[in-house]
Structure formats: structure tokens, C-alpha cells
Coordinates of C-alpha atoms in Angstrom, one line a residue:
M1 CA 0.0 0.0 0.0
L2 CA 1.4 3.4 -0.9
P3 CA 2.3 5.8 2.0
G4 CA -0.2 8.6 2.5
A5 CA 0.1 12.3 2.3
R6 CA 1.8 12.5 5.8
A7 CA 4.6 10.3 4.6
L8 CA 4.9 12.3 1.4
R9 CA 5.1 15.5 3.4
A10 CA 7.8 14.0 5.6
A11 CA 9.7 13.2 2.5
G12 CA 9.4 16.7 1.2
L13 CA 7.2 15.6 -1.7
F14 CA 3.7 16.7 -0.6
R15 CA 1.9 19.2 -2.7
P16 CA -1.5 20.4 -1.3
P17 CA -4.5 19.9 -3.6
G18 CA -4.9 22.8 -6.0
A19 CA -1.6 24.4 -5.0
V20 CA 0.0 26.6 -7.5
P21 CA 3.6 27.9 -7.4
R22 CA 4.0 31.6 -6.5
T23 CA 5.7 33.7 -9.2
G24 CA 7.6 36.9 -9.4
A25 CA 8.9 38.8 -6.4
A26 CA 6.8 36.9 -3.9
L27 CA 8.4 33.6 -5.1
R28 CA 11.9 35.0 -5.0
A29 CA 11.3 36.4 -1.5
R30 CA 10.1 33.0 -0.2
R31 CA 12.6 30.7 -1.9
G32 CA 16.0 30.1 -0.6
P33 CA 19.1 28.9 -2.5
G34 CA 18.6 25.3 -3.8
Q35 CA 14.9 25.3 -2.8
R36 CA 12.0 24.4 -5.1
P37 CA 9.0 26.8 -5.6
V38 CA 6.8 27.6 -2.5
W39 CA 3.4 25.9 -2.6
R40 CA 1.1 28.2 -0.5
G41 CA 3.4 28.2 2.5
F42 CA 5.2 24.8 1.9
A43 CA 8.8 25.3 0.9
L44 CA 9.8 22.1 -1.0
P45 CA 13.5 21.4 -0.7
A46 CA 15.5 20.2 -3.6
G47 CA 15.6 16.4 -3.7
P48 CA 14.2 13.2 -5.2
D49 CA 10.9 13.3 -7.2
L50 CA 7.8 11.3 -6.9
R51 CA 9.1 8.5 -9.1
H52 CA 12.0 7.9 -6.7
F53 CA 9.8 7.9 -3.7
L54 CA 7.4 5.3 -5.2
R55 CA 10.3 3.2 -6.4
A56 CA 11.8 3.1 -2.9
A57 CA 8.4 2.4 -1.3
A58 CA 8.0 -0.6 -3.6
A59 CA 11.4 -1.9 -2.6
G60 CA 10.8 -1.3 1.1
Q61 CA 13.5 1.3 1.3
A62 CA 13.6 4.3 3.6
G63 CA 16.7 5.5 1.8
P64 CA 19.1 6.1 0.3
W65 CA 17.1 7.2 -2.7
P66 CA 17.7 5.6 -6.1
E67 CA 20.0 7.6 -8.4
L68 CA 18.3 10.2 -10.6
P69 CA 17.7 8.9 -14.1
P70 CA 20.2 10.2 -16.7
E71 CA 19.3 12.5 -19.5
P72 CA 18.7 10.6 -22.8
G73 CA 21.8 9.3 -24.4
S74 CA 24.1 10.1 -21.4
T75 CA 24.6 7.0 -19.3
P76 CA 23.3 3.5 -19.7
G77 CA 21.1 3.5 -16.5
A78 CA 18.0 4.9 -18.0
P79 CA 14.8 2.7 -18.1
K80 CA 14.3 1.3 -21.6
V81 CA 10.9 1.6 -23.3
Y82 CA 9.7 -0.4 -26.2
L83 CA 6.9 1.2 -28.3
E84 CA 4.6 -0.8 -30.6
T85 CA 1.9 0.9 -32.8
Y86 CA -1.4 -0.5 -34.1
G87 CA -3.9 1.1 -36.4
C88 CA -4.0 4.4 -38.3
Q89 CA -1.4 7.1 -39.1
M90 CA -2.8 9.1 -36.2
N91 CA -1.4 6.4 -33.9
V92 CA 2.0 6.6 -35.6
S93 CA 2.0 10.3 -34.9
D94 CA 0.9 9.7 -31.3
T95 CA 3.8 7.2 -30.8
E96 CA 6.2 10.0 -31.8
I97 CA 4.5 12.3 -29.2
V98 CA 4.8 9.7 -26.5
W99 CA 8.4 9.1 -27.3
A100 CA 9.2 12.8 -27.1
I101 CA 7.6 13.0 -23.7
L102 CA 9.3 9.9 -22.3
Q103 CA 12.7 10.9 -23.8
K104 CA 12.5 14.3 -22.0
N105 CA 11.8 12.4 -18.8
G106 CA 14.9 10.3 -18.9
Y107 CA 13.8 7.1 -20.7
A108 CA 15.9 5.4 -23.4
R109 CA 14.4 3.7 -26.5
T110 CA 15.0 0.1 -27.4
K111 CA 14.0 -1.8 -30.5
E112 CA 14.6 -5.1 -28.7
L113 CA 11.6 -6.4 -26.7
E114 CA 13.7 -8.5 -24.4
E115 CA 15.7 -5.4 -23.3
A116 CA 12.7 -3.4 -22.3
D117 CA 11.8 -2.3 -18.8
V118 CA 8.5 -0.8 -20.1
V119 CA 6.4 -2.0 -23.1
L120 CA 3.8 0.5 -24.4
L121 CA 1.2 -0.5 -27.0
V122 CA -0.4 2.4 -28.9
T123 CA -3.8 0.9 -29.8
C124 CA -6.8 1.2 -32.2
S125 CA -10.5 0.6 -31.5
V126 CA -12.0 1.3 -34.9
R127 CA -12.6 -2.4 -35.7
E128 CA -12.9 -5.5 -33.5
K129 CA -10.0 -7.1 -35.4
A130 CA -7.6 -4.4 -34.3
E131 CA -8.5 -5.0 -30.6
H132 CA -8.0 -8.8 -31.1
A133 CA -4.5 -8.2 -32.3
V134 CA -3.7 -6.3 -29.0
W135 CA -5.3 -9.0 -26.8
N136 CA -3.1 -11.6 -28.6
R137 CA 0.0 -9.4 -28.0
L138 CA -0.8 -9.1 -24.3
R139 CA -0.9 -12.9 -24.0
H140 CA 2.6 -13.0 -25.5
L141 CA 3.8 -10.2 -23.1
R142 CA 2.4 -12.2 -20.1
A143 CA 4.8 -15.0 -21.0
L144 CA 7.6 -12.5 -21.3
K145 CA 6.8 -11.1 -17.8
A146 CA 6.7 -14.6 -16.3
R147 CA 10.2 -15.6 -17.6
R148 CA 11.8 -12.2 -16.7
P149 CA 14.9 -12.8 -14.3
R150 CA 14.2 -11.9 -10.7
A151 CA 17.4 -9.8 -10.7
R152 CA 15.7 -7.4 -13.0
A153 CA 12.9 -5.0 -12.1
P154 CA 9.4 -6.3 -13.1
L155 CA 8.4 -5.6 -16.7
R156 CA 5.7 -2.9 -16.9
V157 CA 3.1 -3.0 -19.7
G158 CA 1.0 -0.1 -20.8
I159 CA -2.0 0.2 -23.1
L160 CA -2.3 3.7 -24.7
G161 CA -4.7 5.3 -27.2
C162 CA -8.2 4.5 -28.3
M163 CA -8.5 1.0 -26.9
A164 CA -7.4 2.3 -23.5
E165 CA -10.1 5.0 -23.7
R166 CA -12.8 2.4 -24.6
L167 CA -11.9 -0.5 -22.4
K168 CA -10.2 0.8 -19.4
E169 CA -12.0 -1.3 -16.8
E170 CA -11.6 -4.6 -18.8
I171 CA -8.0 -3.9 -19.5
L172 CA -7.1 -3.3 -15.9
H173 CA -9.0 -6.2 -14.5
K174 CA -8.4 -8.9 -17.1
E175 CA -5.8 -11.2 -15.7
K176 CA -4.0 -8.2 -14.0
L177 CA -1.5 -8.0 -16.9
V178 CA -1.5 -4.3 -17.7
D179 CA 0.1 -1.8 -15.4
V180 CA -0.6 1.5 -17.1
V181 CA -3.7 2.7 -19.1
A182 CA -3.6 6.1 -20.8
G183 CA -6.1 7.6 -23.3
P184 CA -5.1 9.7 -26.3
D185 CA -5.3 13.0 -24.3
A186 CA -3.3 11.7 -21.3
Y187 CA 0.2 11.2 -22.8
R188 CA 1.6 14.1 -20.7
D189 CA 0.7 12.1 -17.6
L190 CA 2.7 9.0 -18.6
P191 CA 5.8 9.8 -16.5
R192 CA 3.6 10.0 -13.4
L193 CA 1.6 6.9 -14.3
L194 CA 4.8 4.9 -14.9
A195 CA 6.1 6.1 -11.6
V196 CA 3.0 4.8 -9.8
A197 CA 3.4 1.5 -11.7
E198 CA 6.9 1.1 -10.5
S199 CA 5.5 0.7 -6.9
G200 CA 3.4 -2.3 -8.1
Q201 CA 0.2 -0.3 -8.4
Q202 CA -2.0 -0.1 -11.5
A203 CA -2.4 3.5 -12.9
A204 CA -4.8 4.9 -15.4
N205 CA -5.8 8.2 -16.9
V206 CA -8.4 8.2 -19.7
L207 CA -9.8 11.7 -19.3
L208 CA -10.7 13.3 -22.6
S209 CA -9.8 17.0 -23.1
L210 CA -11.5 19.8 -25.0
D211 CA -8.2 21.5 -25.8
E212 CA -5.3 19.1 -25.7
T213 CA -3.4 19.1 -29.1
Y214 CA 0.2 18.5 -27.9
A215 CA 1.0 21.7 -29.9
D216 CA 4.1 22.5 -27.7
I217 CA 5.6 19.0 -28.1
L218 CA 7.7 18.4 -31.2
P219 CA 7.4 14.7 -32.0
V220 CA 10.6 12.7 -32.2
Q221 CA 10.5 10.9 -35.6
T222 CA 10.4 7.2 -35.1
S223 CA 12.2 6.5 -38.4
A224 CA 15.4 8.4 -38.3
G225 CA 16.6 9.5 -41.7
G226 CA 13.1 8.8 -43.2
T227 CA 11.9 10.6 -46.3
T228 CA 8.3 10.9 -45.1
A229 CA 6.7 12.2 -41.9
F230 CA 3.3 12.7 -40.4
V231 CA 2.2 15.9 -38.7
S232 CA -0.9 15.9 -36.6
I233 CA -2.9 19.2 -37.1
M234 CA -6.1 18.5 -35.2
R235 CA -7.6 15.8 -32.9
G236 CA -11.1 14.4 -32.4
C237 CA -14.2 14.5 -34.5
D238 CA -17.7 16.1 -34.3
N239 CA -19.4 14.3 -37.2
M240 CA -20.9 11.5 -35.0
C241 CA -21.3 9.0 -37.8
S242 CA -23.5 6.3 -36.4
Y243 CA -20.9 3.5 -36.9
C244 CA -17.8 5.4 -35.6
I245 CA -16.2 5.1 -32.2
V246 CA -13.7 8.0 -32.8
P247 CA -15.7 10.8 -31.1
F248 CA -15.9 8.6 -28.0
T249 CA -12.3 7.6 -27.9
R250 CA -10.6 10.8 -29.1
G251 CA -13.2 13.4 -28.1
R252 CA -14.4 16.7 -29.7
E253 CA -12.6 18.4 -32.6
R254 CA -9.8 20.9 -31.6
S255 CA -7.0 22.2 -33.8
R256 CA -3.4 23.1 -33.2
P257 CA -2.3 26.7 -33.7
I258 CA -1.0 27.2 -37.2
A259 CA 2.3 28.6 -35.9
S260 CA 3.2 25.3 -34.1
I261 CA 2.4 23.3 -37.2
L262 CA 4.6 25.5 -39.4
Q263 CA 7.4 25.2 -36.9
E264 CA 7.2 21.4 -37.0
V265 CA 7.1 21.3 -40.8
R266 CA 10.1 23.6 -41.1
M267 CA 12.0 21.4 -38.7
L268 CA 11.2 18.3 -40.8
S269 CA 12.3 20.2 -43.9
D270 CA 15.6 21.0 -42.2
Q271 CA 16.0 17.3 -41.4
G272 CA 15.7 16.4 -45.1
V273 CA 12.2 15.0 -45.0
K274 CA 10.7 15.2 -48.6
E275 CA 7.0 14.4 -47.9
V276 CA 4.7 15.5 -45.1
T277 CA 1.2 14.2 -44.5
L278 CA -1.1 16.5 -42.4
L279 CA -3.1 14.3 -40.1
G280 CA -6.5 14.6 -38.4
Q281 CA -9.6 12.5 -37.9
N282 CA -11.4 15.1 -40.0
V283 CA -8.4 17.0 -41.3
N284 CA -10.1 19.4 -43.6
S285 CA -12.4 20.8 -40.9
F286 CA -9.3 22.3 -39.3
R287 CA -10.1 25.6 -37.5
D288 CA -7.4 27.4 -35.6
L289 CA -8.9 29.7 -32.9
S290 CA -5.6 30.8 -31.3
E291 CA -5.5 34.2 -33.0
V292 CA -8.2 36.7 -31.7
Q293 CA -8.5 38.7 -34.9
F294 CA -9.7 35.7 -36.8
Q295 CA -12.4 34.5 -34.4
S296 CA -15.3 36.2 -36.2
V297 CA -14.4 35.0 -39.7
T298 CA -17.4 33.5 -41.6
A299 CA -17.4 29.7 -41.9
P300 CA -16.7 28.4 -45.4
G301 CA -19.7 26.7 -47.1
L302 CA -20.0 22.9 -47.2
S303 CA -19.7 20.9 -50.4
R304 CA -22.9 21.2 -52.4
G305 CA -25.6 18.8 -51.1
F306 CA -23.8 18.0 -47.8
R307 CA -25.0 18.7 -44.3
T308 CA -23.8 18.3 -40.7
V309 CA -25.3 17.2 -37.4
Y310 CA -24.0 20.5 -35.8
K311 CA -24.4 24.2 -36.6
A312 CA -21.8 26.0 -38.7
K313 CA -18.8 26.9 -36.7
Q314 CA -17.8 30.6 -37.1
G315 CA -14.3 32.0 -36.8
G316 CA -10.8 30.7 -37.0
L317 CA -8.2 30.2 -39.7
R318 CA -9.3 27.3 -41.9
F319 CA -7.7 24.4 -43.7
S320 CA -7.1 26.4 -47.0
H321 CA -5.0 28.9 -45.1
L322 CA -3.0 26.2 -43.4
L323 CA -2.5 24.3 -46.7
D324 CA -1.3 27.5 -48.3
Q325 CA 1.2 28.3 -45.6
V326 CA 2.6 24.7 -45.3
S327 CA 3.1 24.4 -49.1
R328 CA 5.2 27.6 -49.1
I329 CA 7.8 26.3 -46.7
D330 CA 9.8 24.0 -49.0
P331 CA 9.2 23.8 -52.8
E332 CA 10.9 20.4 -52.8
M333 CA 8.6 18.9 -50.1
R334 CA 5.4 17.1 -51.1
I335 CA 2.3 17.8 -49.0
R336 CA -0.5 15.3 -48.5
F337 CA -3.4 15.2 -46.0
T338 CA -5.7 12.6 -44.5
S339 CA -8.3 11.7 -43.5
P340 CA -10.8 14.3 -44.8
H341 CA -14.6 14.3 -44.9
P342 CA -16.2 14.9 -48.3
K343 CA -18.3 17.8 -46.8
D344 CA -15.3 20.0 -46.3
F345 CA -13.9 20.7 -49.8
P346 CA -14.6 24.3 -50.6
D347 CA -13.4 25.6 -54.0
E348 CA -10.5 27.5 -52.5
V349 CA -9.0 24.1 -51.3
L350 CA -9.4 22.5 -54.7
Q351 CA -7.9 25.5 -56.5
L352 CA -4.9 25.5 -54.2
I353 CA -4.3 21.8 -54.8
Q354 CA -4.5 22.4 -58.5
E355 CA -2.1 25.4 -58.5
R356 CA 0.7 24.3 -56.1
H357 CA 3.1 21.9 -57.6
N358 CA 4.1 20.4 -54.2
I359 CA 0.5 19.6 -53.0
C360 CA -0.1 16.1 -54.2
K361 CA -3.0 15.6 -56.7
H362 CA -4.5 12.9 -54.6
L363 CA -7.7 13.2 -52.6
H364 CA -9.2 10.7 -50.2
L365 CA -13.0 10.9 -50.5
P366 CA -14.5 8.3 -48.0
A367 CA -17.9 7.2 -49.4
Q368 CA -18.6 4.3 -47.0
S369 CA -21.6 3.2 -49.1
G370 CA -23.2 3.7 -52.5
S371 CA -26.7 3.6 -51.1
T372 CA -28.5 6.8 -50.0
R373 CA -30.6 4.8 -47.6
V374 CA -27.5 3.3 -45.9
L375 CA -25.7 6.6 -45.9
E376 CA -28.7 8.1 -44.1
A377 CA -28.5 5.3 -41.4
M378 CA -24.8 6.0 -41.2
R379 CA -25.5 9.7 -40.6
R380 CA -23.0 10.7 -43.3
G381 CA -24.8 13.9 -44.3
Y382 CA -25.0 13.3 -48.0
T383 CA -26.8 11.3 -50.7
R384 CA -25.2 9.1 -53.4
E385 CA -26.1 11.9 -55.9
A386 CA -24.4 14.6 -53.9
Y387 CA -21.3 12.5 -53.5
L388 CA -21.1 11.8 -57.3
E389 CA -21.5 15.5 -58.0
L390 CA -18.5 16.2 -55.7
V391 CA -16.4 13.6 -57.5
H392 CA -17.2 15.2 -60.9
H393 CA -16.4 18.7 -59.5
V394 CA -13.1 17.5 -58.1
R395 CA -12.1 15.9 -61.4
D396 CA -13.0 19.1 -63.3
S397 CA -11.0 21.2 -60.8
I398 CA -7.9 19.0 -60.6
P399 CA -7.2 17.2 -63.9
G400 CA -5.6 13.9 -63.5
V401 CA -6.4 13.7 -59.7
S402 CA -6.0 10.3 -58.1
L403 CA -8.9 9.3 -55.8
S404 CA -9.1 6.9 -52.9
S405 CA -12.0 5.9 -50.6
D406 CA -13.3 3.9 -47.7
F407 CA -16.2 1.4 -47.8
I408 CA -18.0 -0.6 -45.2
A409 CA -19.7 -3.9 -46.2
G410 CA -22.7 -5.2 -44.3
F411 CA -23.8 -2.2 -42.3
C412 CA -26.9 -2.4 -40.1
G413 CA -30.0 -3.1 -42.3
E414 CA -28.0 -3.2 -45.6
T415 CA -30.0 -5.1 -48.2
E416 CA -28.7 -6.8 -51.3
E417 CA -30.0 -3.9 -53.3
D418 CA -28.0 -1.5 -51.1
H419 CA -24.9 -3.6 -51.6
L420 CA -25.3 -3.6 -55.4
Q421 CA -25.6 0.2 -55.2
T422 CA -22.1 0.3 -53.6
V423 CA -20.8 -2.1 -56.3
S424 CA -22.1 0.3 -59.0
L425 CA -20.5 3.3 -57.2
L426 CA -17.1 1.6 -57.3
R427 CA -17.5 1.0 -61.0
E428 CA -18.7 4.5 -61.8
V429 CA -16.0 6.4 -59.8
R430 CA -13.1 4.0 -60.6
Y431 CA -10.9 4.7 -57.6
N432 CA -7.1 4.3 -57.7
I433 CA -6.8 3.2 -54.0
G434 CA -9.4 1.7 -51.7
F435 CA -9.8 0.6 -48.1
L436 CA -12.7 -1.8 -47.7
F437 CA -13.8 -3.6 -44.5
A438 CA -16.7 -5.6 -43.1
Y439 CA -18.9 -3.7 -40.6
S440 CA -17.8 -4.2 -37.0
M441 CA -20.3 -3.0 -34.3
R442 CA -18.7 -0.8 -31.7
Q443 CA -20.1 -0.1 -28.2
K444 CA -21.0 3.5 -27.4
T445 CA -21.8 4.4 -31.0
R446 CA -25.3 5.5 -32.1
A447 CA -25.5 2.3 -34.2
H448 CA -24.9 0.2 -31.1
H449 CA -27.8 2.0 -29.3
R450 CA -30.3 2.5 -32.1
L451 CA -29.6 -0.1 -34.8
Q452 CA -29.4 -3.8 -35.2
D453 CA -26.3 -5.6 -36.5
D454 CA -28.5 -7.8 -38.6
V455 CA -26.4 -8.8 -41.6
P456 CA -25.0 -12.3 -41.0
A457 CA -21.2 -12.6 -40.8
D458 CA -21.0 -14.9 -43.9
V459 CA -23.1 -12.4 -45.9
K460 CA -20.7 -9.6 -44.8
K461 CA -17.8 -11.7 -45.9
Q462 CA -19.3 -12.4 -49.3
R463 CA -20.2 -8.8 -49.9
L464 CA -16.8 -7.6 -48.9
E465 CA -15.2 -10.0 -51.2
Q466 CA -17.3 -8.8 -54.1
L467 CA -16.5 -5.1 -53.2
I468 CA -12.8 -5.9 -53.1
A469 CA -12.9 -7.8 -56.5
T470 CA -14.8 -4.9 -58.1
F471 CA -12.4 -2.3 -56.7
R472 CA -9.4 -4.2 -58.0
E473 CA -10.9 -4.6 -61.4
E474 CA -11.6 -0.9 -61.7
A475 CA -8.4 0.2 -60.1
A476 CA -6.4 -1.9 -62.6
R477 CA -8.2 -0.2 -65.4
A478 CA -7.6 3.3 -63.9
N479 CA -3.9 2.5 -63.3
A480 CA -3.5 1.1 -66.8
E481 CA -4.2 4.6 -68.2
L482 CA -0.8 5.6 -66.8
V483 CA 1.1 3.0 -68.9
G484 CA 3.4 4.8 -71.3
R485 CA 3.4 8.0 -69.2
A486 CA 6.2 9.5 -67.2
Q487 CA 5.6 9.7 -63.4
L488 CA 7.6 11.6 -60.8
V489 CA 8.4 9.2 -58.0
L490 CA 9.7 9.9 -54.6
V491 CA 12.1 7.1 -53.7
E492 CA 11.4 5.5 -50.3
G493 CA 13.9 2.6 -50.5
P494 CA 14.6 -0.9 -51.8
S495 CA 11.6 -2.9 -53.0
K496 CA 10.5 -5.5 -50.4
R497 CA 10.6 -8.3 -53.0
S498 CA 13.9 -7.5 -54.7
A499 CA 17.1 -5.8 -53.6
S500 CA 17.8 -4.9 -57.3
E501 CA 14.7 -2.7 -57.4
L502 CA 13.6 0.5 -55.8
C503 CA 10.2 1.5 -54.5
G504 CA 8.4 4.8 -54.2
R505 CA 5.2 6.6 -54.8
N506 CA 4.0 8.9 -57.5
D507 CA 2.0 12.1 -57.0
G508 CA -1.2 10.1 -56.8
N509 CA 0.1 8.0 -53.9
I510 CA 0.3 4.8 -56.1
K511 CA 3.3 2.5 -55.4
V512 CA 5.9 2.5 -58.3
I513 CA 8.6 -0.1 -58.6
F514 CA 11.6 0.3 -61.0
P515 CA 15.2 -1.1 -61.4
D516 CA 18.0 0.3 -59.3
T517 CA 20.4 1.5 -62.0
E518 CA 22.7 4.4 -62.5
L519 CA 20.8 7.5 -63.6
E520 CA 21.7 10.8 -65.1
D521 CA 20.8 14.0 -63.3
A522 CA 18.3 16.1 -65.2
A523 CA 19.9 19.3 -64.2
E524 CA 23.4 17.9 -65.0
R525 CA 24.6 19.2 -61.7
K526 CA 25.5 15.8 -60.3
A527 CA 27.5 12.9 -61.7
P528 CA 25.5 9.8 -62.8
G529 CA 24.6 7.6 -59.8
R530 CA 22.0 5.4 -58.2
A531 CA 18.9 7.0 -56.7
Q532 CA 18.8 7.2 -52.9
P533 CA 15.8 7.4 -50.6
G534 CA 14.5 11.0 -50.7
D535 CA 15.5 11.4 -54.4
Y536 CA 12.9 12.3 -57.1
V537 CA 13.1 10.0 -60.1
M538 CA 11.2 10.3 -63.4
V539 CA 9.9 6.9 -64.3
K540 CA 8.2 5.8 -67.5
V541 CA 5.4 3.3 -66.6
T542 CA 5.5 0.0 -68.5
S543 CA 2.9 -2.0 -66.7
A544 CA 0.2 -1.6 -64.1
S545 CA -1.9 -3.7 -61.6
S546 CA -4.6 -2.7 -59.2
Q547 CA -2.1 -1.7 -56.6
T548 CA 1.3 -1.2 -58.3
L549 CA 2.9 0.5 -61.3
R550 CA 6.2 -0.8 -62.8
G551 CA 8.5 1.2 -65.0
V552 CA 11.9 2.1 -66.2
P553 CA 13.8 5.1 -64.6
L554 CA 14.6 8.0 -66.9
C555 CA 16.6 10.4 -64.7
R556 CA 16.9 11.9 -61.3
T557 CA 15.3 15.3 -61.0
T558 CA 13.7 17.7 -58.5
L559 CA 10.1 18.5 -57.7
S560 CA 10.3 22.0 -59.0
R561 CA 12.1 21.1 -62.2
A562 CA 9.6 18.3 -62.9
A563 CA 6.7 20.8 -62.4
A564 CA 8.3 23.3 -64.7
S565 CA 8.8 20.8 -67.5
H566 CA 5.0 20.1 -67.5

């Protein structure tokens, strides 16, 4: 049992509830040399922090206190943390935020699970399959805990992110395996939670926030020397689609100040990153309210034929302004964004994408269904006809644009006719990239409370297979139109299947594979050589499938030069 407040006070670690440090002259007058800030009359002497006290309590020590953890990269005594990410790109970004916080608090990073003192899983709750993967991983970690040598401190395991938010009670009580549970808005609290866990106690914080964006934390890129990076610009979602758990696990929409986003993108540019993806659950509803002079700006209109479950939000700097500013930072850096909602594509955003050579001509337009009746049940805020009108408008505004989408098979009440409407939408739009899944009922959602998951599992499976087959057929036709054309490819590295080939993506976010050979430089400023990750290579496409383009490399070039030649 942890010592109470009296013991904490005796150790010089007690902070009265609600206490705030005095500032200015009053603080200087009441603080002696080597003392910590005064907390309403309590002068806290310099000494060990809460983590040391809890660690000592767990070990039955009265003192001496354990040695202070070293700064990152200094001495090899720091506790080692192993981070594992599940789910979407937002979780990749969250992992980088978590690591930035822990690194600042004296932790070291390890890529070897057996070396770890702390294992943290950044989890996803969007579909049941994602949660099953985490439960299976926890069973493996239980075995790792059991065979850990007694000479070492016990292994601590933490569940972070959406699954922590949704299943806190079950995670903490199921077989007592997990030591720390932290929701998406509680990452700043991780050092304290881990300190409590060191004493043998379970610790949790799953409180959602109305303003947490981690804007002041510069994420530490998890792939050092990488050519691409993700930048989170907003968190949460207000759309309340009936099937979606995100508003309940990540809370209401709130956006980072533009200044902090631009600072992070500039940092990435200085590090040599060549492609940045702006991230958000509803990325194009971005609304920065940090600058007072813009708080009365009129809200941009929705895409024609679209509606929301909430009133129009006035004020703030919008996504078009952010996209404009980010694209100006580095003309040799590609800009992408995901995941948008189709309702938030005003003409100024489409025009900007068409005009700027470094904003990729690829849009993600998640449809979810081709049936107006099902879209109504999903609370998507549009009809099939409105969605198709938007697709035509996008293609007219951005010639050659690549489109991707999300689809759900077997949603509540979906009939065979509804399903065939989705099949026909796939054929009519002919997407280049698709993400298709069978419906998975999530607790807390409107569908869970109001609708019945009445499509049998075998029917869902059959319908999903038909959607996937249709998508692949149409994507192969769409990609075949690129055969014989030159595509600018950002090299990411060697192909997974052949060390003699390189892999990258074109402007439309389609994978391109080509031979790794010596290439001329288009500007003739460099000697002939092999392309490296981060180089732009012009590739002539020779064949295409539903997922991949293959071609022959023509030359190395730059993003600006390639745009000028077109």
C-alpha cells in the first residue's frame, strides 16, 4: 500500500491539492538557495521526485534514494521503453509524441523487446480485429513477464490510445496483466503513471480533453533519416457518424495553432524530409482559434448537397489557409493530408491543390456506401447523388487527380440492393486506391444504441469479397491509363521483394517499382549515380496492376524542375 500524504510531506514531496507555485517577487522572496517553488506556504527542498519515492516504497527502502535517471543518451542506466503501434497514421503520430515526452523524462528507447523495462502499445479501436491483435499481443507479453529474471525490475506493460479509452476497466482487471492505461489525451501524464506502476500499483488516466493538441511537443520521428513524416494538425471528430467510435475515444474536434504546425514542418524540412502528411480525424475541418483577430471569420460553405449534425462553426483560420502556408515552406517537399470528410472541400482548397506543384494531386473521399438509404442510417450527411456531384467537381477542378475511398460492407440493415448500389459506385467512380472492411459493431456508437447488426457474418464476408474484387478490377483499369506516361516518383527505399529494385510513390500515392540502376541527373549538376531514398526520379510506366505501377527510370530530377517541365 502506498504511503499517505503525511509520509509524502515528511519526504518533502507533498503538494497540497490545488496548490500553484508563486511567481515573481513573492516567489523569489520566499525561496532560498537550492529550494523548489513555495506551494502556499510549503517550501519544498531540492531532492528526489515522486518516481524515486514510489520506487523506494515498492522496494521497502527508507533511503538512500535511487540515483536520478540520466538524460537521454548520457549513461546506460535509463529505463528502456519499447513502443509498438497499431492502427492508423494518427497512432503513428501519437507514438512519436509519446516518445518525445518519455525521452524528455529520462527514458531510453529500445527496439529489442527482451531489453525493455517498459512496453507500451499504442492501440486502435475502430474495428474489432484491431483489438483482437492487441489482446493476442498481451498474451505474449504475459509469458515475457513470467520468464523475466528476478534480478531485473518487473516488466511494466501499458495500453495507450483508443483501446485504453474504450476498455479501461476490462484492460485493468483482465488477468491483471496491464500496469498503465492512458487515453489519447493523457500522454503528458505518462511519467507519473509509470512512476506509480513502479510501486506495483496499476495506474490509469483516460480523461478526454476539450483543448489538448500537444501543440508544444515536437514529436521525435520514429524512423530516423526517413523521407516521409506525419504531422498531426487536429484531434477528435464532431461528425458523429453512427458506426464510428472515434468521437468517443478521441473526443471533440480541436485544432493546433498554425504557428506550431509550421514550426514542425520547417524542422522536418531542415532534417531532409521530402514528404509531409497532415493528419486529423477530420483533417479538412481544421479551425485554428488561437488568434483573436480571426475569431469572427465567416465559416466556409459545405460541399454542395452536404450537411452536418452540428451548426456551422464561425471564426478561426481554416484548412485552406494552413495548406497555403505549409506548401510555401519548401518547394521540394510534397504535401499530403488525410483523412478528410467529403463535406469540407470548398473551392479554395481544390484550387490551391491544382495550383501548387508540391501539393499532391490525390484526394481521399471516403464514401462508406453507395446507397443513399444506408448513408442516411450512417449519418454521413449526403446522398449518393451529392457524393457523385462532388467527384465530378473534383475531377473538373484538378485534372488527373487520383482518388481513394473507404467502404463498409454489411452495415446495419443493408439489403442486397443497397450492396449492389455500392458495387455500382465503385464501377462509376473507378478509384485508384481503396480501403474496404466488413462492418464491426462498436459499443457506445449510435448504431450500437439505435440499430441492429442484422447482416450475418457470412453475408458480410461475401459482400466484402465482391467489393474488393470490383475495386481491384476498376483500379487496374484506372492505373492502366498511366502506362506509357512518365511519373515523378519519390524514392522510399529498396523494394521489399527484390534488392535490385527501388520502390516509391507517385503524386497520386500509387506505389511504383523500378530497377535500381545508375541514372543521369536532369539538371546535369550531379554525376550519374544510383537513386537514394529522398530522391525524385522520373519513371516511365511500362505495366500496371490494381495496386502497383512498374516502369523504367529515366533520370533523377527535382520536384520544382519536374513541375516546370510540365
